[in-house]
């Protein structure tokens, strides 16, 4: 009898300006597979179709299985697949899902883009994050003691 193959639960994307990184995740966030390529948001020409094609090239075999697809980073910028407007700080992590922006791939998969965060102090330039906020949320989930006093 062969060992059970872990079931995939999520396709996670970190789509930066210069790189696209993808993970196929199983239960409890176990990494089942990971890939990366050079199709960053700033390198793609042709709008939404170019993003769709880049995703298909890198992880097309993970799509079409009914898995949720969650993306963060520059994919949600004004130059990305679709803009996900910034959410003002102090944003509640447990409410961030209310601001996801959905696009459909050419194969019909729902891809949800995590919004960035913005801090707009009264007397200085706004400070923004797009992609890094998702990494911080993951870190705080894994190490809750780091959120003490945050």
C-alpha atoms as one frame of an Amber mdcrd trajectory, in Angstrom:
protein
   0.000   0.000   0.000   1.448   3.394  -0.974   1.382   6.356   1.412  -1.452
   8.847   1.012  -0.676  11.853  -1.156  -1.431  15.061   0.769  -4.410  16.953
  -0.584  -3.809  20.422  -1.986  -5.844  23.157  -0.279  -4.590  26.482  -1.669
  -2.513  28.060  -4.413  -0.588  30.985  -2.870   1.129  33.632  -4.994   3.594
  36.367  -4.096   3.586  38.442  -7.266   6.205  41.151  -6.975   7.531  43.678
  -9.438  10.205  41.393 -10.856   9.291  37.840  -9.783   6.305  35.557  -9.417
   6.559  32.965  -6.645   3.929  30.255  -6.217   3.240  27.610  -3.592   0.828
  24.708  -3.616  -0.229  24.335   0.004  -1.825  21.458   1.872  -3.262  21.092
   5.354  -1.885  23.517   7.958   0.028  25.359   5.242   2.317  22.451   4.387
   4.245  23.252   1.199   3.501  20.517  -1.337   5.253  22.226  -4.250   6.810
  25.600  -5.005   7.865  27.430  -8.137   9.166  30.804  -9.200   9.685  32.682
 -12.402  10.632  36.047 -13.831   7.149  37.226 -14.820   6.956  40.061 -12.308
   4.209  42.652 -12.526   6.540  45.309 -13.948   7.836  42.943 -16.634   4.457
  42.047 -18.130   3.003  43.956 -21.074  -0.574  43.573 -22.241  -2.697  43.992
 -19.121  -4.867  41.259 -17.628  -4.274  38.710 -20.426  -0.509  38.885 -19.824
  -0.997  38.154 -16.106  -3.330  35.276 -16.916  -0.781  33.779 -19.324   2.086
  34.200 -16.839   0.142  32.354 -14.146  -0.754  29.577 -16.584   2.911  29.188
 -17.589   4.112  28.886 -14.005   1.313  26.996 -12.281  -1.300  26.072 -14.864
  -1.308  22.437 -13.757  -2.426  23.539 -10.264  -5.424  25.420 -11.640  -8.804
  24.041 -12.646  -9.105  21.875  -9.526 -11.419  24.162  -7.580  -8.643  25.314
  -5.242  -8.691  28.843  -3.870  -5.982  31.039  -5.381  -4.698  33.865  -3.161
  -2.244  36.486  -4.429  -0.396  39.334  -2.777   2.071  41.927  -3.976   2.234
  44.157  -7.025  -0.395  42.031  -8.790  -2.848  44.260  -6.882  -1.203  47.562
  -7.821  -2.414  50.015 -10.449   0.009  48.244 -12.829  -1.095  44.737 -11.804
  -3.809  42.331 -12.900  -6.425  44.383 -11.082  -5.969  47.083  -8.487  -6.805
  46.145  -4.918  -7.183  49.494  -3.130  -5.095  50.039  -0.022  -6.722  49.469
   3.363  -6.043  52.157   5.970  -4.046  51.253   9.058  -4.738  50.218  11.669
  -6.386  47.424   9.766  -7.655  44.379  11.611  -6.090  41.176  10.318  -9.296
  39.250  10.945 -11.192  41.675   8.664  -8.677  41.943   5.815 -10.548  39.260
   3.843 -13.404  41.753   3.406 -11.169  43.760   1.064  -9.991  40.989  -1.271
 -10.423  41.778  -4.967 -11.423  38.891  -7.224 -10.440  38.245 -10.823 -11.207
  35.199 -12.946  -8.535  33.359 -14.846  -9.228  32.330 -18.428  -9.844  28.828
 -17.058 -12.494  30.118 -14.650 -10.511  29.969 -11.408 -11.266  32.679  -8.848
  -8.045  34.468  -7.939  -8.319  36.762  -4.920  -5.877  39.616  -4.464  -4.933
  40.758  -0.969  -4.982  44.557  -0.644  -1.986  46.532   0.502  -1.939  48.645
   3.642  -1.510  52.403   3.943  -0.672  54.627   6.887  -1.512  58.249   6.157
  -0.139  60.392   8.961  -1.421  63.966   9.019   1.923  65.668   8.426   4.052
  63.366   6.317   4.107  61.188   3.242   1.920  58.065   3.380   3.708  54.799
   4.091   2.485  51.807   2.087   3.016  48.051   1.885   1.839  45.758  -0.881
   2.848  42.143  -0.348   4.886  42.652   2.786   1.714  42.903   4.880   0.826
  39.337   3.959   4.248  38.140   5.050   3.838  40.008   8.361   0.435  38.378
   8.942   1.996  34.957   8.368   4.841  35.723  10.754   2.456  36.930  13.467
   0.349  33.810  13.041   3.416  31.620  13.481   4.924  33.751  16.279   2.045
  35.512  18.130   4.392  36.743  20.860   5.822  39.212  18.323   2.464  41.028
  18.205   2.650  41.939  21.877   1.870  45.640  22.132   1.301  46.019  18.400
